[in-house]
mmCIF file with all atom_site columns, C-alpha atoms and ligand atoms in Angstrom:
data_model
loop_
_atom_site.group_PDB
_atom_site.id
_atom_site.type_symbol
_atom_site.label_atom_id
_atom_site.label_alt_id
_atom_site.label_comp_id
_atom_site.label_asym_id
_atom_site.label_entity_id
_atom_site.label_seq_id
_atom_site.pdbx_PDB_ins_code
_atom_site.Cartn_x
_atom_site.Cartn_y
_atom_site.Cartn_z
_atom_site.occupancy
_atom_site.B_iso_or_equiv
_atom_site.pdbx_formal_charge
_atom_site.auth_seq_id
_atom_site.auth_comp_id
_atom_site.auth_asym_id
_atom_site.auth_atom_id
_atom_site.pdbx_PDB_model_num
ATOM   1   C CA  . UNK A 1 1   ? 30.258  18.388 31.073 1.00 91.00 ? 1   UNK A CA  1
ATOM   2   C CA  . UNK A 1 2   ? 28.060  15.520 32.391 1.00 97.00 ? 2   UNK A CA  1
ATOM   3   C CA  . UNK A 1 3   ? 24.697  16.174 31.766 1.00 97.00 ? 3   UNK A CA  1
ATOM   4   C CA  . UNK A 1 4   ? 23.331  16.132 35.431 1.00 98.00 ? 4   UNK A CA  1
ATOM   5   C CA  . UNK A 1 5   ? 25.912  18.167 36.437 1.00 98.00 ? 5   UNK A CA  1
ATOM   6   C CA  . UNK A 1 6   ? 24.865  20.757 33.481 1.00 97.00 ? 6   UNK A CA  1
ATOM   7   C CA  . UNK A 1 7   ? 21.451  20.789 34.916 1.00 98.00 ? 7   UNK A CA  1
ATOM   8   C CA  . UNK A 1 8   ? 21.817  21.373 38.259 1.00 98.00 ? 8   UNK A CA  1
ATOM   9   C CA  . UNK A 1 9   ? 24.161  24.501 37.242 1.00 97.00 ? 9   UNK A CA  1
ATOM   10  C CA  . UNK A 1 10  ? 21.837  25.685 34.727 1.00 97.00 ? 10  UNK A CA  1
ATOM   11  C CA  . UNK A 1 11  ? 18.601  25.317 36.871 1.00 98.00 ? 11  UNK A CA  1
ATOM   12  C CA  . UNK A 1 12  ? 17.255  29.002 37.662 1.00 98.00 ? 12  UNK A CA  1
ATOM   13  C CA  . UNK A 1 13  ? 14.190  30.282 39.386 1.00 98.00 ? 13  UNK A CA  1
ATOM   14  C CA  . UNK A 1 14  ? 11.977  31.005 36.822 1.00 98.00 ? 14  UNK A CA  1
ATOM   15  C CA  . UNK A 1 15  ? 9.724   33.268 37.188 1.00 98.00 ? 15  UNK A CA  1
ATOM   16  C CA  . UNK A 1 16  ? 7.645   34.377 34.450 1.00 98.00 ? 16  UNK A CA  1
ATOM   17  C CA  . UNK A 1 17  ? 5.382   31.850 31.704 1.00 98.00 ? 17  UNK A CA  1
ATOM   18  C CA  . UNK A 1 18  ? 3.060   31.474 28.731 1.00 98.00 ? 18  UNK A CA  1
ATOM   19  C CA  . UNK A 1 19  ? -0.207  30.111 29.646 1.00 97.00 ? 19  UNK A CA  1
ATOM   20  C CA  . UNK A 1 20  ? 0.319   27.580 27.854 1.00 98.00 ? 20  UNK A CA  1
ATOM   21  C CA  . UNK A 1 21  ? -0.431  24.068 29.807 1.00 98.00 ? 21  UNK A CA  1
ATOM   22  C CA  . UNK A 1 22  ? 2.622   21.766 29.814 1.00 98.00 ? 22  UNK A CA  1
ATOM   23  C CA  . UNK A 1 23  ? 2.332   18.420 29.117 1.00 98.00 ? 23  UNK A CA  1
ATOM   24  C CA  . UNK A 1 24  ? 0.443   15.311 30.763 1.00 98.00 ? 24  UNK A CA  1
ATOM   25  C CA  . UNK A 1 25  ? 3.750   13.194 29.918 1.00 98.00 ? 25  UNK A CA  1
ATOM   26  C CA  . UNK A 1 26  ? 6.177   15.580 31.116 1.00 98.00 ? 26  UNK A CA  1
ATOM   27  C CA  . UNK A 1 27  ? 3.939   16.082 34.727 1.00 98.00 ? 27  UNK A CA  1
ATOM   28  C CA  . UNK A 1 28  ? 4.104   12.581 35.222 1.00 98.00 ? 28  UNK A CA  1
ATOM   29  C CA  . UNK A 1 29  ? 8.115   12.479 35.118 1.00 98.00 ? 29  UNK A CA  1
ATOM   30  C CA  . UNK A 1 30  ? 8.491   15.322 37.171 1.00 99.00 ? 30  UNK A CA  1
ATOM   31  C CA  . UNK A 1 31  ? 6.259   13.488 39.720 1.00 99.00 ? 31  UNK A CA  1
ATOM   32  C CA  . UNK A 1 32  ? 7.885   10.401 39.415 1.00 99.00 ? 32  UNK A CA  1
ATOM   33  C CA  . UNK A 1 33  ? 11.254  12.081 39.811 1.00 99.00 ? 33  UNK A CA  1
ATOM   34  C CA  . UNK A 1 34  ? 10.098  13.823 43.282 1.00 98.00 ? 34  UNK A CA  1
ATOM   35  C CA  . UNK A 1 35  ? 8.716   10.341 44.179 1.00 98.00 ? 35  UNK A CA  1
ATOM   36  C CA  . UNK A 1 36  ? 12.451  8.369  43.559 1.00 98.00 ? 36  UNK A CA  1
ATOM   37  C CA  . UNK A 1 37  ? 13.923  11.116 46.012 1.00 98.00 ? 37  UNK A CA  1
ATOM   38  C CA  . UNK A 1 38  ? 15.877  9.845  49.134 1.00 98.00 ? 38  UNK A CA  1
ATOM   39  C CA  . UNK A 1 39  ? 14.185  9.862  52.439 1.00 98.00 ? 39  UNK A CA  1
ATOM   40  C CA  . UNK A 1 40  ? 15.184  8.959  55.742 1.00 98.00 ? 40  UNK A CA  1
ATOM   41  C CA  . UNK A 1 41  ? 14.633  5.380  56.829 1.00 97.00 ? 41  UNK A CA  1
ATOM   42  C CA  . UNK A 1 42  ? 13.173  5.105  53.387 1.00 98.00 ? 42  UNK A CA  1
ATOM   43  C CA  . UNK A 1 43  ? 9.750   6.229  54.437 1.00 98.00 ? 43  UNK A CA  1
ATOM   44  C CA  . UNK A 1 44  ? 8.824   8.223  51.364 1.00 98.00 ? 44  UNK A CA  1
ATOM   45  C CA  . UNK A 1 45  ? 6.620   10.792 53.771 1.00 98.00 ? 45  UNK A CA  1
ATOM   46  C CA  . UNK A 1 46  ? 5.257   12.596 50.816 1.00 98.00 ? 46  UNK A CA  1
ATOM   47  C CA  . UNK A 1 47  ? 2.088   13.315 49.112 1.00 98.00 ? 47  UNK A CA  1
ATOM   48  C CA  . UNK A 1 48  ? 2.348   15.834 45.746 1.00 98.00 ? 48  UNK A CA  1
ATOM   49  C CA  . UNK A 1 49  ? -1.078  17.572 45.349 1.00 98.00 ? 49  UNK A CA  1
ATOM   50  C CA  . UNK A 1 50  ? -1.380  19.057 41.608 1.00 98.00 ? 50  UNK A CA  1
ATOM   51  C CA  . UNK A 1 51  ? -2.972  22.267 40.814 1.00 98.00 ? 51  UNK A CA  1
ATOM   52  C CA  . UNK A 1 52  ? -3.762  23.618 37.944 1.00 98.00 ? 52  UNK A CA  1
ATOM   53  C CA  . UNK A 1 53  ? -7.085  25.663 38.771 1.00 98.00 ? 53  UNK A CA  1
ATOM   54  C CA  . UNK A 1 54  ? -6.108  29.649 38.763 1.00 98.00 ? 54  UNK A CA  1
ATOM   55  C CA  . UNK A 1 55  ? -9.219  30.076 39.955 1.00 98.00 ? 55  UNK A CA  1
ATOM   56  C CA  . UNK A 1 56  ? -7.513  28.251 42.818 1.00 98.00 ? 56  UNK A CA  1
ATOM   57  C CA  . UNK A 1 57  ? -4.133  29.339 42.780 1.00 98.00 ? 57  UNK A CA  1
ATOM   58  C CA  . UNK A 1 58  ? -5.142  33.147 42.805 1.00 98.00 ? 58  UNK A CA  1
ATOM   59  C CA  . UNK A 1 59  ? -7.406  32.263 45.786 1.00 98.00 ? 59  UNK A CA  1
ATOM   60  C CA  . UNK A 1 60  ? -4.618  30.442 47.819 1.00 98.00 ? 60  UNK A CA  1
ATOM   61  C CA  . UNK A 1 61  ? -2.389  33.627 46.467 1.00 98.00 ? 61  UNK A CA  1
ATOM   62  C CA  . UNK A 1 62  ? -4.244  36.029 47.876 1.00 98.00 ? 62  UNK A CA  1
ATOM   63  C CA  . UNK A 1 63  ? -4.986  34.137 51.412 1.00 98.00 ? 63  UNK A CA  1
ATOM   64  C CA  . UNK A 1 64  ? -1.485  33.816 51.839 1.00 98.00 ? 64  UNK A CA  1
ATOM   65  C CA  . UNK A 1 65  ? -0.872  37.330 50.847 1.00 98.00 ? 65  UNK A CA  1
ATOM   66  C CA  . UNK A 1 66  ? -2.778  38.348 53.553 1.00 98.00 ? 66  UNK A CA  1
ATOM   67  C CA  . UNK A 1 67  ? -1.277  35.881 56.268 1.00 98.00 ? 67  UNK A CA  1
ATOM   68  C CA  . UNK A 1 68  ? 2.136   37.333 55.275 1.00 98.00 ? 68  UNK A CA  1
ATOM   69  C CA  . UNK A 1 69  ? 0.807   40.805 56.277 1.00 98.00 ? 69  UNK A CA  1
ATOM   70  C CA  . UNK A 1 70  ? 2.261   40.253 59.669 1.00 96.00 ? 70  UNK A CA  1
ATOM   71  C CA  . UNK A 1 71  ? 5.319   38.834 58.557 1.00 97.00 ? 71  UNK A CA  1
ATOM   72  C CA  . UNK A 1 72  ? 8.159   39.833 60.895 1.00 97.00 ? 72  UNK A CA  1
ATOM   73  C CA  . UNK A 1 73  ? 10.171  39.792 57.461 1.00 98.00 ? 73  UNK A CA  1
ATOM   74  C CA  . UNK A 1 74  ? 9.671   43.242 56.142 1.00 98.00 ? 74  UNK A CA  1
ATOM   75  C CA  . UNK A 1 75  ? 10.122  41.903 52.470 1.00 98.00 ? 75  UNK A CA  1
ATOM   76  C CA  . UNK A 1 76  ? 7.233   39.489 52.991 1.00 98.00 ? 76  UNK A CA  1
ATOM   77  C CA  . UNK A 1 77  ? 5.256   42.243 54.247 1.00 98.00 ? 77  UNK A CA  1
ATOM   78  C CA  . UNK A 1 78  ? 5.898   44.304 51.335 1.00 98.00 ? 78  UNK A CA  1
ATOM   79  C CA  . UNK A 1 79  ? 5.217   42.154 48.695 1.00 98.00 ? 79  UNK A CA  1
ATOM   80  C CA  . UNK A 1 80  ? 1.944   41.341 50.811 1.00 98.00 ? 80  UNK A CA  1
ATOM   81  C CA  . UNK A 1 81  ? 1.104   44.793 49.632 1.00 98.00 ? 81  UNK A CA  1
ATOM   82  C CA  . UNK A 1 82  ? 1.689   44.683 45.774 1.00 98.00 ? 82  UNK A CA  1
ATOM   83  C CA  . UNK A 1 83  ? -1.513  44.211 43.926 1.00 98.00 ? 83  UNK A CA  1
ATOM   84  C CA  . UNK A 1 84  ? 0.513   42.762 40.930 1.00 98.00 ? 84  UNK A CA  1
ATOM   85  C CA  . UNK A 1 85  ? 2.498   39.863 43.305 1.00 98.00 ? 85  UNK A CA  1
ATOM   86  C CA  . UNK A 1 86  ? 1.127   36.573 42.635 1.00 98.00 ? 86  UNK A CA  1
ATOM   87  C CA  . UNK A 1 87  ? 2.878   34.469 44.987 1.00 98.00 ? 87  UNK A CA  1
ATOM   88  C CA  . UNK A 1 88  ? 2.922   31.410 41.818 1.00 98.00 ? 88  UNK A CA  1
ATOM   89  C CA  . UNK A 1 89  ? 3.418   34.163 39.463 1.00 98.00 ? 89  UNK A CA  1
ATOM   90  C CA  . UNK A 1 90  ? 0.739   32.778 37.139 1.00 98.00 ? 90  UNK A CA  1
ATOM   91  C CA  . UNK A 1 91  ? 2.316   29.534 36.474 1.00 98.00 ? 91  UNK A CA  1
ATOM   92  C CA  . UNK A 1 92  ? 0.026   27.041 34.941 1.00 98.00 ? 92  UNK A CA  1
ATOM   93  C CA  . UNK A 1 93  ? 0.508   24.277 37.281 1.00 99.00 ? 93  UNK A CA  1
ATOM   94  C CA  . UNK A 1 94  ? 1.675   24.054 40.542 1.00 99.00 ? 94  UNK A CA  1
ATOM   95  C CA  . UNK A 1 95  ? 2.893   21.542 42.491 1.00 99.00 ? 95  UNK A CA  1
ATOM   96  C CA  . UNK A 1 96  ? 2.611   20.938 46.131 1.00 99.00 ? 96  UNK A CA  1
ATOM   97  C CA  . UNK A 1 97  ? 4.700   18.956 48.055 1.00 99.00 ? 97  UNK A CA  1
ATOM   98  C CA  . UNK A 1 98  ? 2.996   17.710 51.407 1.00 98.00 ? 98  UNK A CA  1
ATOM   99  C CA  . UNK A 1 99  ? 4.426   15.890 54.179 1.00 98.00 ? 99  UNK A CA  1
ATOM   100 C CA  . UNK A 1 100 ? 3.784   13.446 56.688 1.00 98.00 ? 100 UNK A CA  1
ATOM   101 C CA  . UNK A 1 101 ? 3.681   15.085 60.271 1.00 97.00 ? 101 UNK A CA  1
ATOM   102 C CA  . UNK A 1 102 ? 4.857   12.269 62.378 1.00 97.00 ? 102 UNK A CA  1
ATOM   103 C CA  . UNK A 1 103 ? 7.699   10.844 59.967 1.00 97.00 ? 103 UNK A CA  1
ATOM   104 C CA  . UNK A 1 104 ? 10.632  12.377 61.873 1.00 93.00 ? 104 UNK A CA  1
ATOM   105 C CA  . UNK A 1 105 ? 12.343  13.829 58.671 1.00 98.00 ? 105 UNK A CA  1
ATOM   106 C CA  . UNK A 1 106 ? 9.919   15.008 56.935 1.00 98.00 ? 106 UNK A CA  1
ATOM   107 C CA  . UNK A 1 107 ? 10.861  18.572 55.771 1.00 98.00 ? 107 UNK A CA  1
ATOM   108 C CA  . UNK A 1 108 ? 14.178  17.177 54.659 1.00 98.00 ? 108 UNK A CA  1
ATOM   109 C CA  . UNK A 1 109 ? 12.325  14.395 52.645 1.00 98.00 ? 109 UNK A CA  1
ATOM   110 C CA  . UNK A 1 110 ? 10.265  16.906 50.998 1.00 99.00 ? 110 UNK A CA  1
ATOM   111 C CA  . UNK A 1 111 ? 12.779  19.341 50.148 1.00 99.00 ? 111 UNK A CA  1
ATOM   112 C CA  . UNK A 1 112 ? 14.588  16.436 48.632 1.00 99.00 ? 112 UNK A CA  1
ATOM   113 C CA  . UNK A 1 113 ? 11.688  15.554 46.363 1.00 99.00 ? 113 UNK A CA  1
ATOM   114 C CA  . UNK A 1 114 ? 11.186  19.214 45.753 1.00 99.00 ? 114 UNK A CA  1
ATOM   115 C CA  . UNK A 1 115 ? 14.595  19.216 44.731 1.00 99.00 ? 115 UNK A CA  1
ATOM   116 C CA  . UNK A 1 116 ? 14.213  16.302 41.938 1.00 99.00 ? 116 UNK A CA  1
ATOM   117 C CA  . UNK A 1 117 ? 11.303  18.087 40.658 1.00 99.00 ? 117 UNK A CA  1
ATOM   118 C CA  . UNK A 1 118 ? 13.159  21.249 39.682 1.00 99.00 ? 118 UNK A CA  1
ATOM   119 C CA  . UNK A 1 119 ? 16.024  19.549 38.328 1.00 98.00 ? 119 UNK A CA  1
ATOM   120 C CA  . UNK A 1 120 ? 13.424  17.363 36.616 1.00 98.00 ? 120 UNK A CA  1
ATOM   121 C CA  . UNK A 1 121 ? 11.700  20.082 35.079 1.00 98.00 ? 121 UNK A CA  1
ATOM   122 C CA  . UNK A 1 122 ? 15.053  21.532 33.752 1.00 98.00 ? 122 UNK A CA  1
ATOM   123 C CA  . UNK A 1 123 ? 15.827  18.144 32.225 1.00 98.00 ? 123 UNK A CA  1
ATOM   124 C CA  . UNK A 1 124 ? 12.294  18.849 30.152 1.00 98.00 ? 124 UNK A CA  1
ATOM   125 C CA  . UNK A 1 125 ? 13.274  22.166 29.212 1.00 98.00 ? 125 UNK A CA  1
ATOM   126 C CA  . UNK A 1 126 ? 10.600  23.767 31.550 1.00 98.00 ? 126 UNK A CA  1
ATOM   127 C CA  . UNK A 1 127 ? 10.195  26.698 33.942 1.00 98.00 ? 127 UNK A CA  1
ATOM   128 C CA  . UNK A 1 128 ? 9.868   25.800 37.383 1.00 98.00 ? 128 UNK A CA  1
ATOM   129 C CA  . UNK A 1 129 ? 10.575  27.764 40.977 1.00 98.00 ? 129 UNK A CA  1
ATOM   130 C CA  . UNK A 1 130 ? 10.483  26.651 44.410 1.00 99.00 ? 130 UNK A CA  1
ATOM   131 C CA  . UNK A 1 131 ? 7.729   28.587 46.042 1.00 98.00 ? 131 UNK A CA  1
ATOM   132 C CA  . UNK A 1 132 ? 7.286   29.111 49.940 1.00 98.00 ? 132 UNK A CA  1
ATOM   133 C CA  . UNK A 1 133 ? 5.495   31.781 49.633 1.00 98.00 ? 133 UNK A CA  1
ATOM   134 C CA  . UNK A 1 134 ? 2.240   30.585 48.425 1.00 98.00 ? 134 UNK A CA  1
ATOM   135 C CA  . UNK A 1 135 ? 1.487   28.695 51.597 1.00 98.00 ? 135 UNK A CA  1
ATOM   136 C CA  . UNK A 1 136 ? 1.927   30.727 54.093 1.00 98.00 ? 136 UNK A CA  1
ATOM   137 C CA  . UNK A 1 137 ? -1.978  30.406 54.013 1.00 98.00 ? 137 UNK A CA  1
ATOM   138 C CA  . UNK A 1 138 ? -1.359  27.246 55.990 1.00 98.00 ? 138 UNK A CA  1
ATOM   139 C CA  . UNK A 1 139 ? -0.365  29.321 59.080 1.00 97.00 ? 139 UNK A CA  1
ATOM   140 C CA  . UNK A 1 140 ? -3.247  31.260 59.423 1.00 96.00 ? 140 UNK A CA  1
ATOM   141 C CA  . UNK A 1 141 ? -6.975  30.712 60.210 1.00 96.00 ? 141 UNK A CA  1
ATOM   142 C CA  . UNK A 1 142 ? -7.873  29.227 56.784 1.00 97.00 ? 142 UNK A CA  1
ATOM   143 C CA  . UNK A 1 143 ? -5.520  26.720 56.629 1.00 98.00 ? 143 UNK A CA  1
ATOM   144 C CA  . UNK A 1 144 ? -8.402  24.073 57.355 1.00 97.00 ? 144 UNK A CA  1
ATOM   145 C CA  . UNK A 1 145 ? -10.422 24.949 54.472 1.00 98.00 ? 145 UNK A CA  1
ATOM   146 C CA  . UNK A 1 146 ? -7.515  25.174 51.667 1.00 98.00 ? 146 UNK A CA  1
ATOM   147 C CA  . UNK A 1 147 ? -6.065  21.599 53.197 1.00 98.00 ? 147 UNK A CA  1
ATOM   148 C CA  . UNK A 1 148 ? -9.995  20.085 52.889 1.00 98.00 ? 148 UNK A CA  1
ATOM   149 C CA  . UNK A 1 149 ? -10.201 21.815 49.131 1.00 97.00 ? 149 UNK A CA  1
ATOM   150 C CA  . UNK A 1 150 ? -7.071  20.531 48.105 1.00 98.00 ? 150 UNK A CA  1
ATOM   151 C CA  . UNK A 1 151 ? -7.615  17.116 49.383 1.00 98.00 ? 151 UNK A CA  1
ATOM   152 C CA  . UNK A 1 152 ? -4.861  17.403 51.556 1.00 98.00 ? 152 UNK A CA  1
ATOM   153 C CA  . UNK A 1 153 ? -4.102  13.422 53.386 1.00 98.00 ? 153 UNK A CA  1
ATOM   154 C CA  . UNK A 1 154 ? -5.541  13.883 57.421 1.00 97.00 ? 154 UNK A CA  1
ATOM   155 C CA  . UNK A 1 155 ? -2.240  14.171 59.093 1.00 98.00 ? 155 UNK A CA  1
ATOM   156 C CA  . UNK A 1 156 ? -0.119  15.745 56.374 1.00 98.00 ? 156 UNK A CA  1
ATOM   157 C CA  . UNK A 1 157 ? 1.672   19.314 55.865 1.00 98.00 ? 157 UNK A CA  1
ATOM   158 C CA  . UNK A 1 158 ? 2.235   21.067 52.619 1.00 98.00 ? 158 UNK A CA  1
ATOM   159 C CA  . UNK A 1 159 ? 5.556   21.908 53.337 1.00 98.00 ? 159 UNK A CA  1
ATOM   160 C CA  . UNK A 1 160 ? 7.009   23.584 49.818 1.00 98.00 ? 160 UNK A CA  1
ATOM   161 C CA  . UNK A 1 161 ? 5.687   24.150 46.391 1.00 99.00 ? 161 UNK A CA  1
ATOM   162 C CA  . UNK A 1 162 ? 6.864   24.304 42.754 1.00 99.00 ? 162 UNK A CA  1
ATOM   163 C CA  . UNK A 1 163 ? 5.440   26.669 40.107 1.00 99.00 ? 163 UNK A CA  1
ATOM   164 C CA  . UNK A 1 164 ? 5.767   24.949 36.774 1.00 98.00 ? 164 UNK A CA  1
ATOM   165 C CA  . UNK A 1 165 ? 5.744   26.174 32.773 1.00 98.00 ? 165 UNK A CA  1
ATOM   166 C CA  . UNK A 1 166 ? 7.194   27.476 29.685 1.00 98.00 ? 166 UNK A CA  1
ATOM   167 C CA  . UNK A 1 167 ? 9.229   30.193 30.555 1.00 98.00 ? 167 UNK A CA  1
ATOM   168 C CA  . UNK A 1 168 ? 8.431   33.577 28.710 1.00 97.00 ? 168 UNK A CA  1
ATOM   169 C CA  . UNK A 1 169 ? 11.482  35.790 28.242 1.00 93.00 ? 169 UNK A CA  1
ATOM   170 C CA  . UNK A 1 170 ? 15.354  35.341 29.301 1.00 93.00 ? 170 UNK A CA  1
ATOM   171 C CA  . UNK A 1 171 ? 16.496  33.019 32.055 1.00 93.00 ? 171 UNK A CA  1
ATOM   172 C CA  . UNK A 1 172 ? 18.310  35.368 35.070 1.00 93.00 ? 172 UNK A CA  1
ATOM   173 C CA  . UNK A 1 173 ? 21.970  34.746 35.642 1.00 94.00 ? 173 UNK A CA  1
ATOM   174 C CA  . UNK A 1 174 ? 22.958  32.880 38.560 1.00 96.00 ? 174 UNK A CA  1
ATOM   175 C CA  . UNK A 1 175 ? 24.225  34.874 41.577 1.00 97.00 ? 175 UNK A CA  1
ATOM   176 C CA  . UNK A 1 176 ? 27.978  34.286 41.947 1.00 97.00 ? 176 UNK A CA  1
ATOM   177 C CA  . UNK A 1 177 ? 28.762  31.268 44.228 1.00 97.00 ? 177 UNK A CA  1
ATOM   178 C CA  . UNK A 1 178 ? 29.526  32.397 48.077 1.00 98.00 ? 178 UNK A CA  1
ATOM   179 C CA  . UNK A 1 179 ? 33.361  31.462 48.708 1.00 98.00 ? 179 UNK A CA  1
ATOM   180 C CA  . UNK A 1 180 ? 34.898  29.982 51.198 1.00 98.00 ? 180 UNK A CA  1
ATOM   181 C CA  . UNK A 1 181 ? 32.074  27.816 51.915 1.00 98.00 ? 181 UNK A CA  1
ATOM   182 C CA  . UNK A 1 182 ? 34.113  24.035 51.627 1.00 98.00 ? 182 UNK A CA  1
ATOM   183 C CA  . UNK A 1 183 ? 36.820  22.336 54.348 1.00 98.00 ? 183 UNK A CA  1
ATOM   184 C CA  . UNK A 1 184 ? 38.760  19.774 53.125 1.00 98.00 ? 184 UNK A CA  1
ATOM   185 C CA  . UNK A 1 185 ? 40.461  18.365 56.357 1.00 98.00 ? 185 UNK A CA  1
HETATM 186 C C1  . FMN B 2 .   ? 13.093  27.160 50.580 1.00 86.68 ? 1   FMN B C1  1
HETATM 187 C C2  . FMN B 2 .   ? 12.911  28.053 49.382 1.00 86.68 ? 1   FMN B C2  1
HETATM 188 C C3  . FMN B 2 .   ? 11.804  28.863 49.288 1.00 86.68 ? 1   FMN B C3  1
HETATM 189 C C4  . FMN B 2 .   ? 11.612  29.673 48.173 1.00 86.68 ? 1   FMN B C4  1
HETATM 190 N N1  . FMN B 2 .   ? 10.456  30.394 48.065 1.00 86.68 ? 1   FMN B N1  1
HETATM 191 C C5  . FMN B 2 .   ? 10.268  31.182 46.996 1.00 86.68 ? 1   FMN B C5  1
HETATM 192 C C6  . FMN B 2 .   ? 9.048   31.882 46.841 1.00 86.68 ? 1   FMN B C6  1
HETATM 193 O O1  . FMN B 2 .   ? 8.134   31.804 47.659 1.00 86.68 ? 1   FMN B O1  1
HETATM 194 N N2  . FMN B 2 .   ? 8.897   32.655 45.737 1.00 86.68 ? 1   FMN B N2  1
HETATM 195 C C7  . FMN B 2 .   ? 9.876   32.749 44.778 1.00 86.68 ? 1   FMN B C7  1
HETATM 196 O O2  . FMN B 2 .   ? 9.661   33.443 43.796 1.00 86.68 ? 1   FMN B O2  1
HETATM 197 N N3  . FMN B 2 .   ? 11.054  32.093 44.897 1.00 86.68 ? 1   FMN B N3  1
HETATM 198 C C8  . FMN B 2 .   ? 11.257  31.309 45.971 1.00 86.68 ? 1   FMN B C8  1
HETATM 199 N N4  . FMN B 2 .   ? 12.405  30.571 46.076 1.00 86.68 ? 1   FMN B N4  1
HETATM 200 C C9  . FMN B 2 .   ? 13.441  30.652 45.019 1.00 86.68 ? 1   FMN B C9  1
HETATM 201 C C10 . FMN B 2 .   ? 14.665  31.437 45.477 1.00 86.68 ? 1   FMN B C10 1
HETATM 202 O O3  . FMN B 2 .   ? 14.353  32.804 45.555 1.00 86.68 ? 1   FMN B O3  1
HETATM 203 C C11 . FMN B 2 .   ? 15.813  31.156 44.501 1.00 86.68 ? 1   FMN B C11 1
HETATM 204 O O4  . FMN B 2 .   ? 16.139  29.792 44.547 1.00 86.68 ? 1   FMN B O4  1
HETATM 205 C C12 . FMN B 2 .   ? 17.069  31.977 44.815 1.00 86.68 ? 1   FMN B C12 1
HETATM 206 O O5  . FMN B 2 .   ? 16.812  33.343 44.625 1.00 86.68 ? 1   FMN B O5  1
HETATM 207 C C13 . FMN B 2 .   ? 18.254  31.559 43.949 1.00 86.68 ? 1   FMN B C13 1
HETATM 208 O O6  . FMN B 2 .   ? 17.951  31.658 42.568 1.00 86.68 ? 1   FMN B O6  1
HETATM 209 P P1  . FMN B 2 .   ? 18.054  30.394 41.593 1.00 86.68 ? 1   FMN B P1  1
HETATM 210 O O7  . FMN B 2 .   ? 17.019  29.386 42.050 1.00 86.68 ? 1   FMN B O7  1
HETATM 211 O O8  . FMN B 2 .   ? 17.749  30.921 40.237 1.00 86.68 ? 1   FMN B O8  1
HETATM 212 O O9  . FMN B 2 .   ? 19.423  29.831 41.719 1.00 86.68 ? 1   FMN B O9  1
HETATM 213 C C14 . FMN B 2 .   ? 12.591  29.720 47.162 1.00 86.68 ? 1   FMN B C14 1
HETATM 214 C C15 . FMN B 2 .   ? 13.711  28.877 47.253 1.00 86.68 ? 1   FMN B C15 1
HETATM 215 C C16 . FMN B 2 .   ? 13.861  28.038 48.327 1.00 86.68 ? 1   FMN B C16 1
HETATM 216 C C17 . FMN B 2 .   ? 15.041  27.099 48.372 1.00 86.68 ? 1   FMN B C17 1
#
């Protein structure tokens, strides 16, 4: 099979890795990857903020654990409550993906980018998951202190993360595909 095609099929969430630090090189193509994502109108609305302070992560964890206390989503709620959850599961770096407020397609831009960077980090042979979770501190009361720490651009919205690593243990299965999902008229 063609070798992007084998990617994107083989891409899982991964959610469990050594400490391990991954590489400088291999950060910098999965950036650059998220960076040569399409946008509309070709505005390229993004701004990637890396982390790699646990210190950090646990902090913006825990503040977003506690926003998603009153999540009308019961399974937000829930994990909310588990002492073990850490919304980037310990991942060694994280990546966040901000956007642009005013650029009119900005979430789709970023998801786009967000995109690339998984499939990048499969290409590397690296762990990586999408994580939403993780800033749900940015709808609550100390969202203007975590933007100002992480140097978040005036003006700009992280809108997804990625938690990146070497995975530790097996890679899950992939749901079976939903059918009947495809019109050919
Ligand atoms: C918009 C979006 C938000 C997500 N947020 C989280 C998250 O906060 N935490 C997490 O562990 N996984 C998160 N995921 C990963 C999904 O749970 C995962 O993609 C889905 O279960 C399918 O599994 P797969 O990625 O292995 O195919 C998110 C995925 C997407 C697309």
């Amino acid at each position: 099979m063609n070798e992007v095609l084998q990617i994107i099929k083989s891409r899982r969430s991964i959610r469990n890795f050594t400490e391990q630090q991954i590489k400088e090189e291999d950060l910098r193509a999965i950036l650059e990857a998220g960076q040569y994502a399409p946008s509309g109108i070709g505005n390229q609305p993004w701004h990637f903020i890396v982390v790699q302070n646990q210190e950090l992560l646990g902090a913006l964890s825990d503040a977003s654990k506690q926003v998603a206390k009153n999540h009308k989503i019961e399974f937000f709620r829930k994990l909310a409550d588990n002492k073990e959850f850490h919304a980037f599961h310990k991942a060694p770096t994280v990546v966040i993906i901000a956007g642009d407020e005013q650029t009119p397609c900005s979430p789709a831009d970023c998801a786009a980018a967000t995109q690339n960077i998984l499939l990048a980090a499969e290409a590397l042979g690296l762990g990586a998951c999408w994580i939403n979770y993780g800033l749900f501190v940015f709808d609550g009361e100390e969202s203007v202190h975590y933007k100002k720490l992480l140097n978040i651009p005036a003006g700009f919205r992280p809108f997804y993360s990625v938690a990146l690593g070497y995975r530790k243990g097996e890679v899950p299965k992939a749901a079976p595909r939903k059918e009947n999902v495809i019109n050919f008229i």
